[in-house]
N, CA and C of each residue as an Amber inpcrd file, in Angstrom:
protein
   483
 -64.8000000  -4.0440000  10.0570000 -64.5390000  -5.1740000  10.9130000
 -63.0330000  -5.3720000  11.0940000 -62.2790000  -5.3510000  10.0110000
 -60.8270000  -5.4920000  10.0970000 -60.2340000  -4.2940000  10.8340000
 -60.7850000  -3.1110000  10.5650000 -60.3040000  -1.8990000  11.2380000
 -60.4820000  -2.0280000  12.7500000 -61.6290000  -2.5300000  13.1920000
 -61.8800000  -2.7220000  14.6210000 -60.9190000  -3.7470000  15.2160000
 -60.6570000  -4.8190000  14.4810000 -59.7350000  -5.8480000  14.9480000
 -58.3310000  -5.2710000  15.1100000 -57.8850000  -4.5030000  14.1230000
 -56.5560000  -3.8760000  14.1860000 -56.4880000  -2.9140000  15.3660000
 -57.5180000  -2.1020000  15.5220000 -57.5540000  -1.1500000  16.6320000
 -57.4870000  -1.8710000  17.9780000 -58.2170000  -2.9780000  18.1000000
 -58.2140000  -3.7560000  19.3370000 -56.8210000  -4.3120000  19.6190000
 -56.1570000  -4.8270000  18.5850000 -54.8060000  -5.3730000  18.7530000
 -53.8230000  -4.2800000  19.1700000 -53.9360000  -3.1130000  18.5560000
 -53.0640000  -1.9910000  18.9180000 -53.2840000  -1.5790000  20.3690000
 -54.5340000  -1.4950000  20.7560000 -54.8670000  -1.1090000  22.1290000
 -54.3450000  -2.1430000  23.1200000 -54.4910000  -3.4250000  22.7990000
 -53.9770000  -4.4790000  23.6770000 -52.4640000  -4.3670000  23.8190000
 -51.7830000  -4.0680000  22.7160000 -50.3330000  -3.9000000  22.7550000
 -49.9300000  -2.7010000  23.5930000 -50.6520000  -1.6010000  23.4440000
 -50.3720000  -0.4010000  24.2410000 -50.5800000  -0.6880000  25.7230000
 -51.6240000  -1.4240000  26.0350000 -51.9320000  -1.7520000  27.4230000
 -50.8370000  -2.6380000  28.0250000 -50.3820000  -3.6310000  27.2710000
 -49.3050000  -4.5060000  27.7570000 -48.0310000  -3.7100000  28.0070000
 -47.7100000  -2.7980000  27.0920000 -46.5270000  -1.9500000  27.2590000
 -46.6810000  -1.0680000  28.4890000 -47.8480000  -0.4680000  28.6480000
 -48.1050000   0.3970000  29.8030000 -47.9830000  -0.3870000  31.1060000
 -48.4730000  -1.6250000  31.1140000 -48.3820000  -2.4580000  32.3080000
 -46.9230000  -2.7660000  32.6400000 -46.1310000  -3.1060000  31.6360000
 -44.7080000  -3.3830000  31.8670000 -44.0010000  -2.1520000  32.4240000
 -44.2800000  -0.9860000  31.8420000 -43.6580000   0.2560000  32.3120000
 -44.0730000   0.5600000  33.7470000 -45.3420000   0.3320000  34.0540000
 -45.8360000   0.5860000  35.4020000 -45.1930000  -0.3700000  36.4020000
 -44.9890000  -1.6170000  36.0010000 -44.3530000  -2.5870000  36.8900000
 -42.9040000  -2.2080000  37.1760000 -42.2010000  -1.6820000  36.1840000
 -40.8270000  -1.2050000  36.3940000 -40.8370000  -0.0390000  37.3850000
 -41.7630000   0.8900000  37.1960000 -41.8810000   2.0410000  38.0900000
 -42.2230000   1.5810000  39.5090000 -43.1600000   0.6560000  39.6320000
 -43.5550000   0.1430000  40.9420000 -42.3740000  -0.5170000  41.6490000
 -41.6250000  -1.3040000  40.9250000 -40.4450000  -1.9590000  41.5120000
 -39.4530000  -0.9110000  42.0120000 -39.2560000   0.1410000  41.2380000
 -38.3160000   1.2000000  41.6240000 -38.7800000   1.9280000  42.8830000
 -40.0690000   2.2460000  42.9660000 -40.5080000   2.9970000  44.1470000
 -40.6160000   2.1140000  45.3850000 -40.8280000   0.8250000  45.2050000
 -40.8410000  -0.0780000  46.3610000 -39.4690000  -0.1130000  47.0320000
 -38.4310000   0.1280000  46.2520000 -37.0660000   0.1060000  46.7800000
 -36.7010000   1.3980000  47.5180000 -37.5450000   2.4110000  47.4280000
 -37.2610000   3.7030000  48.0620000 -37.6420000   3.6620000  49.5410000
 -36.8670000   4.4150000  50.3460000 -37.2410000   4.5320000  51.7540000
 -38.3220000   5.5980000  51.9070000 -38.8640000   5.7250000  53.1040000
 -39.9830000   6.6410000  53.3210000 -39.6130000   8.0950000  53.0320000
 -38.3810000   8.5000000  53.3450000 -37.9620000   9.8810000  53.0660000
 -37.9070000  10.1430000  51.5580000 -37.4220000   9.1720000  50.8090000
 -37.4150000   9.3140000  49.3480000 -38.8450000   9.3560000  48.8080000
 -39.7260000   8.5620000  49.4100000 -41.1280000   8.5870000  48.9840000
 -41.7590000   9.9350000  49.3130000 -41.3960000  10.5060000  50.4580000
 -41.8990000  11.8360000  50.8070000 -41.4740000  12.8680000  49.7840000
 -40.2290000  12.7760000  49.3400000 -39.7410000  13.7090000  48.3220000
 -40.4660000  13.4800000  47.0020000 -40.6790000  12.2300000  46.6430000
 -41.3930000  11.9390000  45.4010000 -42.8210000  12.4860000  45.4560000
 -43.4890000  12.3100000  46.5810000 -44.8490000  12.8440000  46.7400000
 -44.8320000  14.3620000  46.6110000 -43.8660000  15.0130000  47.2540000
 -43.7800000  16.4770000  47.1870000 -43.5320000  16.9400000  45.7530000
 -42.5950000  16.3130000  45.0730000 -42.2750000  16.7000000  43.6890000
 -43.4690000  16.4380000  42.7740000 -44.0840000  15.2660000  42.8990000
 -45.2480000  14.9470000  42.0570000 -46.3870000  15.9340000  42.3070000
 -46.5640000  16.3270000  43.5590000 -47.6070000  17.3040000  43.8900000
 -47.3070000  18.6470000  43.2480000 -46.0660000  19.0890000  43.3420000
 -45.6930000  20.3750000  42.7360000 -45.8830000  20.3420000  41.2210000
 -45.5650000  19.2230000  40.6050000 -45.7720000  19.0880000  39.1570000
 -47.2640000  19.1770000  38.8410000 -48.0900000  18.4530000  39.5900000
 -49.5440000  18.4880000  39.3500000 -50.1020000  19.8940000  39.5320000
 -49.7000000  20.5620000  40.6090000 -50.1870000  21.9180000  40.8780000
 -49.7430000  22.8680000  39.7690000 -48.4930000  22.7460000  39.3520000
 -47.9730000  23.5980000  38.2780000 -48.7270000  23.3490000  36.9740000
 -48.9640000  22.0970000  36.6480000 -49.7050000  21.7680000  35.4250000
 -51.1370000  22.3030000  35.4880000 -51.7560000  22.1980000  36.6550000
 -53.1320000  22.6940000  36.8090000 -53.1750000  24.2150000  36.7170000
 -52.2330000  24.8790000  37.3730000 -52.2270000  26.3490000  37.4100000
 -51.8450000  26.9750000  36.0800000 -50.9840000  26.2930000  35.3320000
 -50.4700000  26.8740000  34.0890000 -51.0800000  26.2650000  32.8320000
 -52.0930000  25.4400000  32.9920000 -52.7850000  24.8900000  31.8310000
 -52.0230000  23.8110000  31.0890000 -51.0120000  23.2130000  31.7270000
 -50.2560000  22.1460000  31.0740000 -51.1140000  20.9380000  30.7620000
 -52.0650000  20.6830000  31.6260000 -53.0240000  19.6020000  31.4130000
 -54.4210000  20.1580000  31.6580000 -55.3910000  19.7220000  30.8570000
 -56.7640000  20.1850000  31.0720000 -57.2600000  19.8090000  32.4720000
 -58.0000000  20.7140000  33.0920000 -58.5290000  20.4420000  34.4360000
 -59.4110000  19.1980000  34.4540000 -60.1300000  18.9620000  33.3610000
 -60.9820000  17.7680000  33.2830000 -60.1310000  16.5030000  33.3780000
 -58.9620000  16.5280000  32.7690000 -58.0620000  15.3720000  32.8190000
 -57.5680000  15.1590000  34.2450000 -57.1440000  16.2420000  34.8900000
 -56.6600000  16.1260000  36.2640000 -57.7630000  15.6770000  37.2210000
 -59.0090000  15.9780000  36.8730000 -60.1510000  15.5650000  37.6980000
 -60.6410000  14.1620000  37.3360000 -60.0650000  13.5650000  36.2980000
 -60.4580000  12.2180000  35.8890000 -61.6920000  12.1730000  35.0200000
 -62.1000000  13.3220000  34.4650000 -63.3300000  13.3430000  33.6730000
 -63.1030000  13.7790000  32.2250000 -61.8740000  13.6730000  31.7540000
 -61.5840000  14.0510000  30.3710000 -62.0560000  12.9990000  29.3850000
 -61.9430000  13.3360000  28.1170000 -62.2880000  12.3900000  27.0540000
 -61.1000000  11.4630000  26.8070000 -61.3290000  10.3150000  26.1660000
 -60.2010000   9.4340000  25.8420000 -59.1070000  10.1620000  25.0510000
 -59.4990000  11.0290000  24.1160000 -58.5060000  11.7780000  23.3380000
 -57.7080000  12.7250000  24.2460000 -58.3870000  13.3920000  25.1870000
 -57.6830000  14.2920000  26.1120000 -56.6830000  13.5150000  26.9650000
 -57.0820000  12.3280000  27.3970000 -56.1590000  11.5160000  28.1950000
 -54.9570000  11.0810000  27.3570000 -55.1880000  10.6680000  26.1200000
 -54.0720000  10.2700000  25.2310000 -53.1430000  11.4550000  24.9950000
 -53.7110000  12.6200000  24.6750000 -52.8930000  13.8150000  24.4400000
 -52.1220000  14.2090000  25.6970000 -52.7540000  14.0600000  26.8410000
 -52.0960000  14.3890000  28.1040000 -50.9690000  13.4120000  28.4030000
 -51.1620000  12.1510000  28.0420000 -50.0900000  11.1670000  28.2110000
 -48.8880000  11.5410000  27.3500000 -49.1500000  11.9510000  26.1280000
 -48.0700000  12.3780000  25.2350000 -47.3550000  13.5970000  25.8150000
 -48.1190000  14.5480000  26.3230000 -47.5410000  15.7410000  26.9450000
 -46.6420000  15.3370000  28.1150000 -47.1380000  14.4440000  28.9760000
 -46.3560000  14.0120000  30.1360000 -45.1110000  13.2440000  29.7100000
 -45.2220000  12.4170000  28.6910000 -44.0560000  11.6850000  28.1870000
 -42.9750000  12.6590000  27.7400000 -43.3610000  13.6880000  27.0100000
 -42.3950000  14.6920000  26.5510000 -41.8030000  15.4680000  27.7180000
 -42.6260000  15.7930000  28.7120000 -42.1410000  16.5050000  29.8940000
 -41.1270000  15.6510000  30.6520000 -41.4260000  14.3760000  30.8110000
 -40.5130000  13.4580000  31.4980000 -39.1910000  13.3620000  30.7450000
 -39.2510000  13.2520000  29.4410000 -38.0130000  13.2010000  28.6390000
 -37.1870000  14.4670000  28.8370000 -37.8610000  15.6060000  28.9110000
 -37.1580000  16.8720000  29.1340000 -36.4870000  16.8720000  30.5090000
 -37.1780000  16.3920000  31.5190000 -36.5770000  16.2800000  32.8540000
 -35.3550000  15.3630000  32.8130000 -35.4680000  14.2540000  32.0880000
 -34.3520000  13.3160000  31.9960000 -33.1640000  13.9410000  31.2730000
 -33.4200000  14.6860000  30.2030000 -32.3400000  15.3660000  29.4760000
 -31.6070000  16.3470000  30.3760000 -32.3500000  16.9960000  31.2750000
 -31.7690000  17.9890000  32.1850000 -31.1770000  17.3430000  33.4360000
 -31.1450000  16.0200000  33.4700000 -30.6310000  15.2690000  34.6090000
 -31.3840000  15.6260000  35.8940000 -32.7190000  15.5680000  35.7980000
 -33.5950000  15.8410000  36.9350000 -34.4180000  14.5800000  37.2310000
 -33.7740000  13.5730000  37.8340000 -34.4510000  12.2910000  38.0190000
 -35.6840000  12.3540000  38.9210000 -35.6600000  13.1790000  39.9760000
 -36.8410000  13.2450000  40.8370000 -38.0030000  13.9060000  40.1190000
 -37.7190000  14.9250000  39.3000000 -38.7850000  15.5440000  38.5120000
 -39.3500000  14.5360000  37.5120000 -38.4630000  13.7620000  36.8900000
 -38.9230000  12.7370000  35.9440000 -39.8080000  11.7140000  36.6610000
 -39.3830000  11.2820000  37.8410000 -40.1850000  10.3150000  38.6060000
 -41.5250000  10.9230000  39.0200000 -41.5100000  12.2010000  39.4080000
 -42.7620000  12.8780000  39.7570000 -43.7040000  12.9430000  38.5720000
 -43.1520000  13.1850000  37.3970000 -43.9660000  13.1800000  36.1810000
 -44.5200000  11.8000000  35.8780000 -43.7180000  10.7690000  36.1730000
 -44.1720000   9.3990000  35.9180000 -45.3670000   9.0270000  36.7850000
 -45.4200000   9.5900000  37.9920000 -46.5900000   9.3420000  38.8430000
 -47.8560000   9.7080000  38.0820000 -47.8350000  10.8830000  37.4390000
 -49.0380000  11.3580000  36.7400000 -49.2160000  10.6830000  35.3850000
 -48.1240000  10.3710000  34.7120000 -48.2420000   9.6550000  33.4410000
 -48.9470000   8.3180000  33.6560000 -48.4830000   7.5590000  34.6360000
 -49.1000000   6.2550000  34.9000000 -50.5340000   6.4140000  35.3960000
 -50.7830000   7.4270000  36.2000000 -52.1500000   7.6740000  36.6810000
 -53.0880000   7.9930000  35.5200000 -52.5910000   8.7360000  34.5370000
 -53.4020000   9.0590000  33.3580000 -53.6940000   7.8190000  32.5220000
 -52.7280000   6.9240000  32.4310000 -52.9040000   5.7260000  31.6060000
 -54.0550000   4.8590000  32.0920000 -54.2940000   4.8710000  33.3970000
 -55.3840000   4.0670000  33.9530000 -56.7290000   4.4890000  33.3640000
 -56.8550000   5.7630000  33.0310000 -58.1270000   6.2470000  32.4900000
 -58.4430000   5.6150000  31.1330000 -57.4180000   5.3270000  30.3450000
 -57.6300000   4.6910000  29.0390000 -57.5210000   3.1730000  29.0980000
 -56.8450000   2.6660000  30.1050000 -56.6490000   1.2200000  30.2360000
 -57.0450000   0.7900000  31.6510000 -58.3200000   0.5760000  31.8960000
 -58.7800000   0.2000000  33.2380000 -58.1070000  -1.0690000  33.7720000
 -57.5570000  -1.8780000  32.8700000 -56.8590000  -3.1020000  33.2960000
 -55.6520000  -2.7770000  34.1800000 -55.1920000  -1.5370000  34.1400000
 -54.0210000  -1.1310000  34.9130000 -54.3750000  -0.6940000  36.3310000
 -55.6540000  -0.6140000  36.6360000 -56.0930000  -0.0550000  37.9200000
 -55.4730000  -0.7740000  39.1090000 -55.4850000  -2.0880000  39.0930000
 -54.9500000  -2.8440000  40.2340000 -53.4820000  -2.4970000  40.4910000
 -52.6940000  -2.4320000  39.4300000 -51.2720000  -2.1180000  39.5770000
 -51.0930000  -0.6680000  40.0430000 -51.9490000   0.2270000  39.5350000
 -51.8450000   1.6290000  39.9430000 -52.2200000   1.8000000  41.4060000
 -53.1450000   0.9840000  41.8970000 -53.4680000   1.0060000  43.3260000
 -52.2390000   0.6480000  44.1560000 -51.4440000  -0.2870000  43.6550000
 -50.1970000  -0.6480000  44.3390000 -49.2230000   0.5250000  44.3320000
 -49.1360000   1.2260000  43.1990000 -48.2560000   2.3960000  43.1090000
 -48.6700000   3.4230000  44.1580000 -49.9630000   3.7320000  44.2160000
 -50.4280000   4.7370000  45.1720000 -50.3030000   4.2540000  46.6100000
 -50.3980000   2.9620000  46.8340000 -50.1730000   2.4310000  48.1760000
 -48.7390000   2.7200000  48.6170000 -47.8040000   2.5650000  47.7090000
 -46.4060000   2.8940000  48.0040000 -46.2250000   4.4010000  48.2010000
 -46.8520000   5.1890000  47.3320000 -46.7220000   6.6440000  47.4380000
 -47.2580000   7.1610000  48.7670000 -48.2870000   6.5300000  49.2860000
 -48.8750000   6.9640000  50.5620000 -47.8660000   6.9120000  51.7040000
 -46.8340000   6.0720000  51.5650000 -45.7930000   6.0370000  52.6010000
 -45.1200000   7.3970000  52.7440000 -45.1330000   8.1770000  51.6760000
 -44.4920000   9.4820000  51.7020000 -45.3710000  10.6070000  52.2030000
 -46.6750000  10.3730000  52.3380000 -47.5790000  11.4480000  52.7590000
 -47.1680000  12.0910000  54.0890000 -46.8240000  11.3010000  55.1270000
 -46.4710000  11.9290000  56.4060000 -45.2190000  12.8170000  56.3400000
 -44.3950000  12.6260000  55.3210000 -43.1500000  13.3940000  55.2120000
 -43.2090000  14.4860000  54.1500000 -44.3130000  14.5980000  53.4560000
 -44.4060000  15.5360000  52.3310000 -44.1700000  16.9800000  52.7520000
 -44.7650000  17.4180000  53.8590000 -44.6000000  18.8160000  54.2790000
 -43.1430000  19.1310000  54.5860000 -42.4610000  18.2000000  55.2270000
 -41.0280000  18.3680000  55.5040000 -40.2480000  18.5020000  54.1920000
 -40.6120000  17.7080000  53.2050000 -39.9180000  17.7340000  51.9120000
 -40.2260000  19.0140000  51.1410000 -41.4490000  19.5460000  51.2870000
 -41.7550000  20.8420000  50.6700000 -40.8110000  21.9140000  51.2170000
 -40.5480000  21.8600000  52.5180000 -39.6340000  22.8380000  53.1340000
 -38.2290000  22.6950000  52.5540000 -37.7800000  21.4570000  52.3800000
 -36.4560000  21.2220000  51.7910000 -36.3900000  21.7650000  50.3650000
 -37.4300000  21.5110000  49.5880000 -37.4700000  21.9930000  48.2030000
 -37.4700000  23.5130000  48.1820000 -38.2610000  24.1350000  49.0570000
 -38.3250000  25.5990000  49.1160000 -36.9640000  26.1810000  49.4760000
 -36.2670000  25.5330000  50.3810000 -34.9370000  25.9980000  50.7840000
 -33.9500000  25.8850000  49.6210000 -34.0190000  24.7880000  48.8840000
 -33.1210000  24.5710000  47.7430000 -33.4090000  25.5100000  46.5750000
 -34.6850000  25.7490000  46.3150000 -35.0670000  26.5310000  45.1330000
 -35.2760000  28.0060000  45.4220000 -35.4830000  28.3400000  46.6890000
 -35.7870000  29.7260000  47.0360000 -37.2100000  30.1180000  46.6680000
 -38.0460000  29.1320000  46.3580000 -39.4410000  29.3970000  45.9820000
 -40.3740000  28.8960000  47.0820000 -41.3710000  29.7020000  47.3770000
 -42.3650000  29.3360000  48.3770000 -43.2660000  28.2230000  47.8260000
 -43.6090000  27.2860000  48.6750000 -44.4980000  26.1970000  48.2760000
 -45.9220000  26.7300000  48.1380000 -46.5640000  26.4890000  47.0000000
 -47.9510000  26.9440000  46.8360000 -48.8770000  26.3230000  47.8890000
 -49.8200000  27.1180000  48.3640000 -50.7750000  26.6170000  49.3650000
 -51.5400000  25.4070000  48.8460000 -51.8400000  25.4230000  47.5550000
 -52.5830000  24.2880000  46.9890000 -51.7700000  22.9960000  47.0670000
 -50.4430000  23.0970000  47.0310000 -49.6070000  21.9060000  47.1790000
 -49.6150000  21.4370000  48.6310000 -49.4990000  22.3870000  49.5560000
 -49.5040000  22.0290000  50.9750000 -50.8180000  21.3800000  51.3930000
 -51.9110000  21.8040000  50.7710000 -53.2230000  21.2480000  51.1030000
 -53.5410000  19.9970000  50.2880000 -52.8670000  19.8120000  49.1400000
 -53.2870000  18.7730000  48.2140000 -52.3190000  17.6400000  47.9740000
 -51.3130000  17.4700000  48.8250000 -50.3440000  16.4060000  48.5510000
 -50.9390000  15.0110000  48.7230000 -52.0210000  14.8870000  49.4900000
 -52.6490000  13.5770000  49.6870000 -53.7500000  13.3120000  48.6540000
 -53.7840000  14.1380000  47.6070000 -54.7600000  13.9730000  46.5240000
 -54.5600000  12.6230000  45.8520000 -55.6490000  11.9190000  45.6390000
 -55.6030000  10.6570000  44.9030000 -56.4180000  10.8220000  43.6300000
 -55.8570000  10.4180000  42.4930000 -56.5770000  10.5610000  41.2250000
 -57.8750000   9.7590000  41.2050000 -58.7740000  10.1750000  40.3520000
 -60.0470000   9.4820000  40.1580000 -59.7870000   8.0100000  39.8500000
 -60.5310000   7.1490000  40.5000000 -60.3840000   5.7160000  40.2710000
 -59.3680000   5.0560000  41.1800000 -58.6590000   5.8560000  41.9840000
 -57.6240000   5.3020000  42.8570000 -58.1180000   5.2320000  44.3000000
 -59.0780000   6.0670000  44.6410000 -59.5680000   6.1210000  46.0250000
 -60.3730000   4.9040000  46.3940000
């Protein structure tokens, strides 16, 4: 009984922290113009495609059907990836990773769904510009944009549609 109470308190604390972090992220992306949102959508899509293709995250997690433990482990993985992007001074990559980190958190904390819907509403502003931004990224990196990214930039995570 005490163990359950402690676990509930810890979970409530984690959820409150996740909500605060998501609100900071939402405020930041609301301040972005549509071209910046297009770039964020393109970068987040490339990160998702790369993670799916290279096994960085389980396919079940990306499909929204993972176990609570898989979602927690994936959140930890994304947190570490974001920190690595930040260390390398790659703010757009870090922001792209945050899109998926926050999306994953909704799976463990359904209370965050409403706020995440707001995040995706903002991200949708970038959908019309995503293909243009893929071209810019390809020009900068010299790497061809994967077809799955070109076809999947308007992908919405489970529970967001």
